[in-house]
Every structure is written in C-alpha cells, then in structure tokens.
mmCIF file of C-alpha atoms in Angstrom:
data_model
loop_
_atom_site.group_PDB
_atom_site.id
_atom_site.type_symbol
_atom_site.label_atom_id
_atom_site.label_comp_id
_atom_site.label_asym_id
_atom_site.label_seq_id
_atom_site.Cartn_x
_atom_site.Cartn_y
_atom_site.Cartn_z
ATOM 1 C CA MET A 1 6.564 -17.185 -19.095
ATOM 2 C CA LYS A 2 9.966 -16.299 -17.703
ATOM 3 C CA PHE A 3 10.034 -13.234 -15.494
ATOM 4 C CA GLU A 4 12.828 -10.862 -14.563
ATOM 5 C CA ASP A 5 13.612 -9.923 -10.992
ATOM 6 C CA ASP A 6 10.902 -7.757 -9.359
ATOM 7 C CA SER A 7 13.251 -4.789 -8.960
ATOM 8 C CA PHE A 8 13.706 -4.673 -12.764
ATOM 9 C CA TYR A 9 9.987 -4.054 -13.333
ATOM 10 C CA ILE A 10 9.705 -1.720 -10.358
ATOM 11 C CA ASP A 11 12.465 0.502 -11.724
ATOM 12 C CA GLN A 12 10.787 0.536 -15.129
ATOM 13 C CA VAL A 13 7.442 1.559 -13.613
ATOM 14 C CA LYS A 14 9.153 4.233 -11.545
ATOM 15 C CA SER A 15 10.782 5.618 -14.665
ATOM 16 C CA GLY A 16 7.357 6.032 -16.279
ATOM 17 C CA ASP A 17 6.668 2.722 -18.042
ATOM 18 C CA VAL A 18 3.230 1.874 -16.622
ATOM 19 C CA ASN A 19 2.974 -1.273 -18.754
ATOM 20 C CA ALA A 20 5.892 -2.846 -16.895
ATOM 21 C CA TYR A 21 3.508 -3.208 -13.981
ATOM 22 C CA THR A 22 1.625 -5.838 -16.026
ATOM 23 C CA PHE A 23 4.549 -8.219 -15.534
ATOM 24 C CA LEU A 24 4.562 -7.700 -11.773
ATOM 25 C CA VAL A 25 0.839 -8.419 -11.649
ATOM 26 C CA GLU A 26 1.196 -11.500 -13.867
ATOM 27 C CA LYS A 27 4.073 -12.783 -11.767
ATOM 28 C CA HIS A 28 2.360 -12.520 -8.395
ATOM 29 C CA LYS A 29 -1.366 -12.596 -9.154
ATOM 30 C CA ASP A 30 -1.958 -16.246 -8.238
ATOM 31 C CA MET A 31 -0.337 -16.071 -4.815
ATOM 32 C CA VAL A 32 -1.944 -12.698 -4.062
ATOM 33 C CA PHE A 33 -5.308 -14.076 -5.166
ATOM 34 C CA THR A 34 -4.772 -17.264 -3.122
ATOM 35 C CA VAL A 35 -4.027 -15.258 0.021
ATOM 36 C CA ALA A 36 -7.053 -13.032 -0.614
ATOM 37 C CA MET A 37 -9.187 -16.092 -1.257
ATOM 38 C CA LYS A 38 -8.067 -17.843 1.927
ATOM 39 C CA ILE A 39 -8.866 -14.760 3.983
ATOM 40 C CA ALA A 40 -12.100 -13.690 2.284
ATOM 41 C CA GLY A 41 -13.450 -17.152 1.625
ATOM 42 C CA ASN A 42 -15.179 -16.294 -1.642
ATOM 43 C CA LYS A 43 -13.990 -15.479 -5.143
ATOM 44 C CA GLU A 44 -15.828 -12.158 -5.550
ATOM 45 C CA ASP A 45 -14.327 -10.574 -2.443
ATOM 46 C CA ALA A 46 -10.957 -12.196 -3.101
ATOM 47 C CA GLU A 47 -10.796 -10.702 -6.600
ATOM 48 C CA GLU A 48 -11.715 -7.267 -5.277
ATOM 49 C CA ILE A 49 -9.150 -7.478 -2.464
ATOM 50 C CA ALA A 50 -6.387 -8.692 -4.781
ATOM 51 C CA GLN A 51 -7.180 -6.021 -7.360
ATOM 52 C CA ASP A 52 -7.321 -3.240 -4.749
ATOM 53 C CA ALA A 53 -4.021 -4.440 -3.323
ATOM 54 C CA PHE A 54 -2.286 -4.255 -6.707
ATOM 55 C CA VAL A 55 -3.716 -0.787 -7.367
ATOM 56 C CA LYS A 56 -2.619 0.452 -3.926
ATOM 57 C CA ALA A 57 0.827 -1.034 -4.474
ATOM 58 C CA TYR A 58 1.073 0.771 -7.817
ATOM 59 C CA GLN A 59 0.027 4.075 -6.286
ATOM 60 C CA SER A 60 2.625 3.770 -3.528
ATOM 61 C CA LEU A 61 5.383 2.318 -5.676
ATOM 62 C CA ASP A 62 7.377 5.551 -5.342
ATOM 63 C CA ASN A 63 7.652 4.826 -1.628
ATOM 64 C CA PHE A 64 9.002 1.324 -2.214
ATOM 65 C CA LEU A 65 12.722 1.545 -1.547
ATOM 66 C CA HIS A 66 13.864 -2.046 -2.213
ATOM 67 C CA LYS A 67 14.618 -2.452 1.500
ATOM 68 C CA ALA A 68 12.096 -5.263 1.713
ATOM 69 C CA LYS A 69 11.138 -7.784 -0.937
ATOM 70 C CA PHE A 70 8.307 -6.716 -3.240
ATOM 71 C CA THR A 71 6.397 -9.864 -2.275
ATOM 72 C CA THR A 72 6.610 -9.044 1.440
ATOM 73 C CA TRP A 73 5.365 -5.556 0.666
ATOM 74 C CA ILE A 74 2.474 -6.599 -1.591
ATOM 75 C CA TYR A 75 1.397 -9.341 0.829
ATOM 76 C CA ARG A 76 1.270 -6.788 3.626
ATOM 77 C CA ILE A 77 -0.947 -4.611 1.432
ATOM 78 C CA VAL A 78 -3.158 -7.630 0.632
ATOM 79 C CA TYR A 79 -3.425 -8.437 4.310
ATOM 80 C CA ASN A 80 -4.339 -4.871 5.316
ATOM 81 C CA THR A 81 -6.800 -4.544 2.433
ATOM 82 C CA ALA A 82 -8.452 -7.847 3.318
ATOM 83 C CA ILE A 83 -8.710 -7.037 7.023
ATOM 84 C CA SER A 84 -10.159 -3.626 6.222
ATOM 85 C CA LYS A 85 -12.711 -5.146 3.842
ATOM 86 C CA LEU A 86 -13.668 -7.841 6.312
ATOM 87 C CA ARG A 87 -14.191 -5.242 9.016
ATOM 88 C CA LYS A 88 -16.519 -3.377 6.702
ATOM 89 C CA LYS A 89 -18.451 -6.458 5.670
ATOM 90 C CA LYS A 90 -18.078 -8.256 9.007
ATOM 91 C CA LEU A 91 -17.520 -11.541 7.233
ATOM 92 C CA ASP A 92 -15.398 -13.027 9.971
ATOM 93 C CA LYS A 93 -18.178 -13.879 12.361
ATOM 94 C CA VAL A 94 -17.359 -17.534 12.849
ATOM 95 C CA THR A 95 -14.417 -18.314 15.086
ATOM 96 C CA LEU A 96 -13.336 -21.568 16.563
ATOM 97 C CA GLN A 97 -11.828 -21.920 20.001
ATOM 98 C CA PRO A 98 -8.729 -24.117 20.084
ATOM 99 C CA GLU A 99 -9.167 -27.467 21.741
ATOM 100 C CA ILE A 100 -6.974 -30.504 21.959
ATOM 101 C CA THR A 101 -8.266 -33.421 19.957
ATOM 102 C CA GLU A 102 -8.548 -36.605 21.882
ATOM 103 C CA THR A 103 -10.463 -38.839 19.538
ATOM 104 C CA TYR A 104 -8.167 -38.500 16.538
ATOM 105 C CA THR A 105 -4.462 -37.878 16.522
ATOM 106 C CA LEU A 106 -2.974 -35.977 13.606
ATOM 107 C CA ASP A 107 -1.767 -39.268 12.151
ATOM 108 C CA GLU A 108 -5.304 -40.641 12.278
ATOM 109 C CA ILE A 109 -6.762 -37.500 10.734
ATOM 110 C CA VAL A 110 -4.344 -37.710 7.828
ATOM 111 C CA GLU A 111 -5.017 -41.403 7.480
ATOM 112 C CA ASN A 112 -8.811 -40.972 7.570
ATOM 113 C CA LEU A 113 -8.728 -38.125 5.079
ATOM 114 C CA ASP A 114 -7.080 -40.446 2.603
ATOM 115 C CA TYR A 115 -10.359 -42.392 2.364
ATOM 116 C CA TYR A 116 -11.973 -39.369 0.720
ATOM 117 C CA ASN A 117 -11.413 -38.223 -2.834
ATOM 118 C CA VAL A 118 -9.311 -35.149 -3.659
ATOM 119 C CA ASP A 119 -12.293 -32.790 -3.951
ATOM 120 C CA GLU A 120 -13.743 -33.940 -0.639
ATOM 121 C CA GLN A 121 -10.371 -33.551 1.037
ATOM 122 C CA LYS A 122 -10.020 -30.057 -0.370
ATOM 123 C CA GLN A 123 -13.529 -29.216 0.804
ATOM 124 C CA MET A 124 -12.752 -30.396 4.338
ATOM 125 C CA VAL A 125 -9.451 -28.548 4.582
ATOM 126 C CA ASP A 126 -11.036 -25.407 3.085
ATOM 127 C CA PHE A 127 -13.813 -25.622 5.646
ATOM 128 C CA ALA A 128 -11.331 -26.031 8.499
ATOM 129 C CA MET A 129 -9.281 -23.102 7.215
ATOM 130 C CA GLY A 130 -12.438 -21.061 6.813
ATOM 131 C CA LEU A 131 -13.041 -21.282 10.547
ATOM 132 C CA LEU A 132 -9.737 -19.586 11.316
ATOM 133 C CA GLU A 133 -9.404 -15.870 11.947
ATOM 134 C CA PRO A 134 -8.223 -13.765 8.970
ATOM 135 C CA GLN A 135 -4.722 -13.328 10.351
ATOM 136 C CA GLU A 136 -4.456 -17.056 11.028
ATOM 137 C CA LYS A 137 -5.572 -17.848 7.486
ATOM 138 C CA LEU A 138 -2.853 -15.580 6.189
ATOM 139 C CA ILE A 139 -0.186 -17.109 8.417
ATOM 140 C CA ILE A 140 -1.081 -20.670 7.526
ATOM 141 C CA SER A 141 -1.233 -19.888 3.798
ATOM 142 C CA PHE A 142 2.168 -18.240 3.812
ATOM 143 C CA TYR A 143 3.821 -20.815 6.026
ATOM 144 C CA TYR A 144 2.502 -23.988 4.464
ATOM 145 C CA LEU A 145 1.499 -23.008 0.936
ATOM 146 C CA ASN A 146 4.222 -20.518 0.156
ATOM 147 C CA ASP A 147 6.971 -21.980 2.386
ATOM 148 C CA MET A 148 7.584 -18.501 3.730
ATOM 149 C CA PRO A 149 9.979 -18.204 6.691
ATOM 150 C CA VAL A 150 8.623 -17.104 10.065
ATOM 151 C CA ASP A 151 10.541 -13.801 10.069
ATOM 152 C CA GLU A 152 8.998 -12.760 6.744
ATOM 153 C CA ILE A 153 5.505 -13.601 8.009
ATOM 154 C CA ALA A 154 6.299 -11.549 11.117
ATOM 155 C CA GLU A 155 7.278 -8.619 8.895
ATOM 156 C CA ILE A 156 4.027 -8.827 6.918
ATOM 157 C CA THR A 157 1.714 -9.205 9.899
ATOM 158 C CA GLY A 158 3.612 -6.910 12.263
ATOM 159 C CA LEU A 159 3.895 -9.719 14.834
ATOM 160 C CA SER A 160 7.075 -10.871 16.546
ATOM 161 C CA ASN A 161 8.731 -14.109 15.415
ATOM 162 C CA SER A 162 7.779 -15.888 18.626
ATOM 163 C CA ASN A 163 4.214 -14.661 18.307
ATOM 164 C CA VAL A 164 3.984 -16.120 14.809
ATOM 165 C CA LYS A 165 5.260 -19.456 16.143
ATOM 166 C CA VAL A 166 2.692 -19.427 18.953
ATOM 167 C CA LYS A 167 -0.028 -18.634 16.447
ATOM 168 C CA LEU A 168 1.122 -21.482 14.203
ATOM 169 C CA PHE A 169 0.814 -23.843 17.158
ATOM 170 C CA ARG A 170 -2.736 -22.599 17.894
ATOM 171 C CA ILE A 171 -3.668 -22.773 14.214
ATOM 172 C CA ARG A 172 -2.580 -26.399 14.054
ATOM 173 C CA ASN A 173 -4.749 -27.173 17.086
ATOM 174 C CA LYS A 174 -7.746 -25.379 15.597
ATOM 175 C CA MET A 175 -7.335 -27.092 12.254
ATOM 176 C CA GLN A 176 -6.911 -30.456 13.904
ATOM 177 C CA SER A 177 -10.046 -29.880 15.952
ATOM 178 C CA ALA A 178 -12.065 -28.727 12.956
ATOM 179 C CA LEU A 179 -10.942 -31.657 10.812
ATOM 180 C CA LYS A 180 -11.686 -34.100 13.608
ATOM 181 C CA ASN A 181 -15.227 -32.721 13.882
ATOM 182 C CA GLN A 182 -15.734 -32.986 10.166
ATOM 183 C CA LEU A 183 -14.509 -36.547 10.013
ATOM 184 C CA GLN A 184 -16.816 -37.509 12.870
ATOM 185 C CA GLU A 185 -19.764 -35.763 11.199
ATOM 186 C CA SER A 186 -18.970 -37.529 7.978
ATOM 187 C CA LEU A 187 -18.830 -40.891 9.747
ATOM 188 C CA LYS A 188 -22.201 -40.227 11.410
ATOM 189 C CA LYS A 189 -23.744 -39.540 8.012
ATOM 190 C CA MET A 190 -22.373 -42.806 6.650
ATOM 191 C CA GLN A 191 -23.805 -44.874 9.528
ATOM 192 C CA PRO A 192 -27.284 -46.291 8.855
ATOM 193 C CA MET B 1 13.057 -36.495 19.706
ATOM 194 C CA ILE B 2 10.602 -33.644 20.367
ATOM 195 C CA ASN B 3 11.980 -31.723 17.392
ATOM 196 C CA GLY B 4 11.614 -34.807 15.239
ATOM 197 C CA LYS B 5 7.953 -35.183 16.240
ATOM 198 C CA GLN B 6 7.313 -31.478 15.634
ATOM 199 C CA ASN B 7 8.938 -31.620 12.223
ATOM 200 C CA ARG B 8 6.845 -34.615 11.302
ATOM 201 C CA GLU B 9 3.657 -32.883 12.436
ATOM 202 C CA ASN B 10 4.724 -29.820 10.550
ATOM 203 C CA ASP B 11 5.186 -31.852 7.381
ATOM 204 C CA GLN B 12 1.803 -33.506 7.893
ATOM 205 C CA PHE B 13 0.150 -30.104 8.235
ATOM 206 C CA LYS B 14 1.918 -28.865 5.170
ATOM 207 C CA GLU B 15 0.460 -31.816 3.271
ATOM 208 C CA LEU B 16 -2.971 -31.093 4.725
ATOM 209 C CA VAL B 17 -2.939 -27.415 3.828
ATOM 210 C CA LYS B 18 -1.626 -28.178 0.365
ATOM 211 C CA LYS B 19 -4.777 -30.216 -0.193
ATOM 212 C CA SER B 20 -6.548 -26.866 -0.064
ATOM 213 C CA GLY B 21 -4.240 -25.816 -2.874
ATOM 214 C CA MET B 22 -3.261 -22.628 -4.642
ATOM 215 C CA GLU B 23 -5.989 -20.606 -6.269
ATOM 216 C CA GLN B 24 -5.756 -19.265 -9.785
ATOM 217 C CA ALA B 25 -6.595 -15.647 -10.406
ATOM 218 C CA PRO B 26 -9.419 -15.156 -12.953
ATOM 219 C CA GLY B 27 -8.364 -14.889 -16.573
ATOM 220 C CA SER B 28 -9.099 -11.179 -16.907
ATOM 221 C CA PHE B 29 -7.442 -10.305 -13.600
ATOM 222 C CA THR B 30 -4.307 -8.600 -14.945
ATOM 223 C CA GLU B 31 -6.342 -6.674 -17.514
ATOM 224 C CA ASN B 32 -8.741 -5.456 -14.822
ATOM 225 C CA VAL B 33 -5.879 -4.417 -12.552
ATOM 226 C CA MET B 34 -4.194 -2.451 -15.328
ATOM 227 C CA LYS B 35 -7.480 -0.741 -16.218
ATOM 228 C CA ALA B 36 -7.932 0.212 -12.551
ATOM 229 C CA VAL B 37 -4.317 1.367 -12.332
ATOM 230 C CA GLN B 38 -4.800 3.664 -15.306
ATOM 231 C CA GLN B 39 -8.143 4.934 -14.026
ATOM 232 C CA HIS B 40 -6.677 5.680 -10.621
ATOM 233 C CA SER B 41 -3.495 7.303 -11.841
ATOM 234 C CA VAL B 42 -5.044 9.689 -14.378
ATOM 235 C CA PRO B 43 -7.398 11.581 -12.053
ATOM 236 C CA GLU B 44 -4.624 11.867 -9.483
ATOM 237 C CA GLU B 45 -2.290 13.509 -11.988
ATOM 238 C CA LEU B 46 -5.039 15.733 -13.286
ATOM 239 C CA SER B 47 -6.070 16.828 -9.835
ATOM 240 C CA THR B 48 -2.486 17.632 -8.925
ATOM 241 C CA SER B 49 -1.897 19.567 -12.105
ATOM 242 C CA ARG B 50 -5.218 21.306 -11.636
ATOM 243 C CA SER B 51 -4.227 22.467 -8.183
ATOM 244 C CA TRP B 52 -0.915 23.659 -9.564
ATOM 245 C CA TYR B 53 -2.267 25.766 -12.419
ATOM 246 C CA SER B 54 -5.793 26.638 -11.506
ATOM 247 C CA SER B 55 -5.972 26.637 -7.750
ATOM 248 C CA GLY B 56 -5.443 30.402 -7.870
ATOM 249 C CA TYR B 57 -2.575 30.488 -5.406
ATOM 250 C CA PHE B 58 0.049 30.622 -8.123
ATOM 251 C CA LEU B 59 -1.746 33.294 -10.150
ATOM 252 C CA THR B 60 -2.502 35.382 -7.068
ATOM 253 C CA GLY B 61 1.129 35.151 -6.011
ATOM 254 C CA VAL B 62 2.356 36.258 -9.428
ATOM 255 C CA ILE B 63 -0.056 39.210 -9.565
ATOM 256 C CA ALA B 64 0.713 40.310 -6.005
ATOM 257 C CA SER B 65 4.470 40.074 -6.609
ATOM 258 C CA SER B 66 4.169 42.016 -9.877
ATOM 259 C CA ILE B 67 2.178 44.797 -8.207
ATOM 260 C CA LEU B 68 4.698 44.995 -5.364
ATOM 261 C CA VAL B 69 7.672 45.118 -7.731
ATOM 262 C CA ALA B 70 5.907 47.754 -9.907
ATOM 263 C CA LEU B 71 5.093 49.909 -6.882
ATOM 264 C CA VAL B 72 8.622 49.747 -5.527
ATOM 265 C CA ALA B 73 10.066 50.586 -8.945
ATOM 266 C CA PHE B 74 7.564 53.395 -9.424
ATOM 267 C CA PHE B 75 8.300 55.043 -6.096
ATOM 268 C CA TYR B 76 12.002 54.502 -6.519
ATOM 269 C CA PHE B 77 12.224 56.188 -9.914
ATOM 270 C CA TYR B 78 9.175 58.463 -10.103
ATOM 271 C CA GLY B 79 8.411 59.150 -6.457
ATOM 272 C CA ASN B 80 8.985 62.880 -6.908
ATOM 273 C CA ILE B 81 5.673 63.168 -8.706
ATOM 274 C CA LEU B 82 4.001 62.943 -5.303
ATOM 275 C CA LEU B 83 5.725 66.184 -4.275
ATOM 276 C CA VAL B 84 3.906 68.271 -6.854
ATOM 277 C CA LYS B 85 1.665 70.520 -4.742
ATOM 278 C CA GLU B 86 -0.733 71.326 -7.597
ATOM 279 C CA PHE B 87 -1.535 67.677 -7.920
ATOM 280 C CA ASP B 88 -4.148 67.785 -5.231
ATOM 281 C CA PRO B 89 -4.225 70.408 -2.473
ATOM 282 C CA VAL B 90 -5.988 68.095 -0.057
ATOM 283 C CA PHE B 91 -4.027 64.889 -0.615
ATOM 284 C CA SER B 92 -0.699 66.443 -1.419
ATOM 285 C CA PRO B 93 0.545 66.442 2.208
ATOM 286 C CA VAL B 94 -0.589 62.856 2.634
ATOM 287 C CA LEU B 95 1.173 61.794 -0.557
ATOM 288 C CA LYS B 96 4.223 63.755 0.494
ATOM 289 C CA ASP B 97 4.323 61.939 3.815
ATOM 290 C CA LEU B 98 3.847 58.618 2.065
ATOM 291 C CA TYR B 99 6.656 59.387 -0.361
ATOM 292 C CA GLN B 100 8.964 60.454 2.415
ATOM 293 C CA SER B 101 8.245 57.333 4.441
ATOM 294 C CA LEU B 102 8.847 55.101 1.429
ATOM 295 C CA ALA B 103 11.986 57.015 0.542
ATOM 296 C CA VAL B 104 13.326 56.521 4.049
ATOM 297 C CA ILE B 105 12.585 52.792 3.907
ATOM 298 C CA LEU B 106 14.103 52.387 0.444
ATOM 299 C CA HIS B 107 17.220 54.354 1.313
ATOM 300 C CA SER B 108 17.675 52.445 4.547
ATOM 301 C CA ILE B 109 17.844 49.208 2.544
ATOM 302 C CA LYS B 110 21.404 49.007 1.309
ATOM 303 C CA LEU B 111 21.817 46.086 -1.035
ATOM 304 C CA SER B 112 25.123 45.183 -2.539
ATOM 305 C CA SER B 113 25.216 43.277 -5.826
ATOM 306 C CA THR B 114 26.298 40.134 -3.917
ATOM 307 C CA THR B 115 23.245 40.349 -1.651
ATOM 308 C CA LEU B 116 21.014 40.827 -4.673
ATOM 309 C CA VAL B 117 22.512 37.760 -6.359
ATOM 310 C CA ILE B 118 22.011 35.696 -3.181
ATOM 311 C CA ILE B 119 18.384 36.805 -2.833
ATOM 312 C CA GLY B 120 17.781 36.210 -6.552
ATOM 313 C CA GLY B 121 19.340 32.731 -6.295
ATOM 314 C CA PHE B 122 17.222 31.932 -3.274
ATOM 315 C CA VAL B 123 14.031 32.939 -5.062
ATOM 316 C CA LEU B 124 15.102 30.937 -8.126
ATOM 317 C CA LEU B 125 15.714 27.843 -5.984
ATOM 318 C CA LEU B 126 12.300 28.212 -4.369
ATOM 319 C CA ILE B 127 10.639 28.404 -7.773
ATOM 320 C CA LEU B 128 12.619 25.383 -9.028
ATOM 321 C CA ASP B 129 11.665 23.420 -5.913
ATOM 322 C CA LEU B 130 8.020 24.252 -6.449
ATOM 323 C CA ILE B 131 8.153 23.180 -10.094
ATOM 324 C CA LEU B 132 9.980 19.917 -9.291
ATOM 325 C CA ARG B 133 7.547 19.055 -6.543
ATOM 326 C CA ARG B 134 4.574 19.676 -8.771
ATOM 327 C CA SER B 135 6.000 17.828 -11.742
ATOM 328 C CA THR B 136 6.749 14.670 -9.738
ATOM 329 C CA PHE B 137 3.473 14.817 -7.733
ATOM 330 C CA SER B 138 5.322 13.575 -4.685
ATOM 331 C CA GLY B 139 4.730 16.622 -2.544
ATOM 332 C CA LYS B 140 8.164 16.339 -0.983
ATOM 333 C CA THR B 141 10.608 19.210 -1.011
ATOM 334 C CA TYR B 142 14.000 18.763 -2.585
ATOM 335 C CA LEU B 143 15.446 21.646 -0.603
ATOM 336 C CA THR B 144 16.214 21.373 3.037
ATOM 337 C CA PHE B 145 16.866 24.475 5.021
#
C-alpha cells in the first residue's frame, strides 16, 4: 500500500475527515507497536499502549503544528504512555547494572550467536533487551531498528544529544554483558 | 582508528538488535484504534455541546440581560407611572425616589450613535467569539484584547 505524506492525512483529519486517520494508523502501526512491545515486553500491554498512543495523538491532533515530524510526535506519545503504564503496573522491576565483559568480546559474542538458530538468537537478544530500562529500550529500538538520528531520539526522550550518546554507550555495555551471561549459561547447559 | 572501531561495533550492535526484529501489529489493530477514536471523540463533543446549551450559564445570561434591558426600557419610557400618588400612598415616595434616582442615572449617560455602534459591535464580537470557541471545541479565544 502506497501512502501519502503524513501532513496530507493530518490536514484531512483536521478538516473533519476522521477516516483519514486510518491511513496514519496503518502507516505507522508496526513501528509504534514494535516500540511499545520493546518497552512493555508483552503483546497485551504493547497493544494497549500503542492503541492509547494513537487515540491520544488523534485527540491532540489540533495541537500538532507540523513543526516536528508526525513520527517524532507519535513516538513521544508512545514513550510517555508506556512509561506511565509501566509506572502503574511496575513492570520494570528487573534492571541490570552495566559491567565490562571480559570473557567475550563483542566479536566473540556475535560469532558465538551464529551457532544458534534464528529463533534462539532472537530469544537471546529479546532477553538482553528486556533487561534494559524502558527509556533504554526505546533508545536502542529507535537507533538500531529504525535508524533514527541521535537528535530525533533526543527530541522524543527530552534528553540532550550527548546524553543519548552516553546512554547508547551504556546500553551497548549492558547488552554485551547480558548476552555474554546468556551464552555462558547456554554453554553450561550443553556440558555433560 | 578509534572511530573505525566504534563504527564497526555500532554495525555489529545494529545486526544484533535487528535479530530481535520488528514486531507486527495485530490484524485488528487499526480497526480497534478507529473504534476507540470514535468512542473517545463522540462523548467529548457531546459533553462540550452539553455544557454550551444546557449548562445554564447561557440561558441565565440571556434571561438576566433581557430583564435588565426590559427594566431600563420600561423606566426610560414609562417611568412617570411611578409618580402617580394614588398608586400606593405608602410606597409612592419610595417609588418616586427610585424613579428619580434612575432618571438621574439614565440622563447622566450620554450616548452618541457612534458609541452605541461601538458597544453593539463589541457585544456582537463577544457573542461571535463564544460561538466560534464552542463550535470548534478548542476553548481558545479568537479575540485578543
């Protein structure tokens, strides 16, 4: 399905055509759902967060002035909605302190992961991402999955550019540490 | 050299994270969102329109203004009726005083036709502003003073 520019649909919605919002939802639902899923960690909460975010965006569409991109705006809403929901449900109990891996370098982690099948790899990376804090999950999803520039991530999260870069560095360390632990656990299970 | 290593690590992480992959929204997602959008927008409009027509402020304002205008017109054109002594021997002096006070106030207000037009225009603009605000549900005023 070929979509028009976001501003085209936004103007239509603003002029009273509610159905034009369907196209905006269709266009961005997967990325919004992915972000919600990465933060919430389960499909039920992710669906609720993503849906709430789209409804909130619709209700505040009159305040959207085309100064920022629609995606930046909706992702900020997703982020705030997710954080608010997590605070209510206190889902983010598990945190991982960053530590420098000594046993495996990043090269070795990547190399070792290749011995596992695609589903197992996904499971390991999902688990490692699941140990991150909500904001870190959002940053890593935008930066690596969506190829979003640092300044746009800063705009969504309300952090400074340098802060986002520092967080990316810490996230990499955390992920590396988590993956290292998983690989070691997996090796222990394989040993007789 | 350092930048090269960082870029390589960055690329490796990108590959790692991409293993986690993009999620796909459930099939009925858009439909559910649009249902929620319509559910959320209708009560909001209704509640706004309800406050506009049935909150009582508008009706009270109209009635109060009408009574005020009627009283002013009455005293302006038929105020002499209060001077009739046979009307009520007890209240006649009170009514007379009231009439005289009102007459003084009314006569002290000298309005030219230009002033009347300006005041009328001002009132008209206020009413238009109120209607526009209510019809767009935004709650923002279009007039700045």
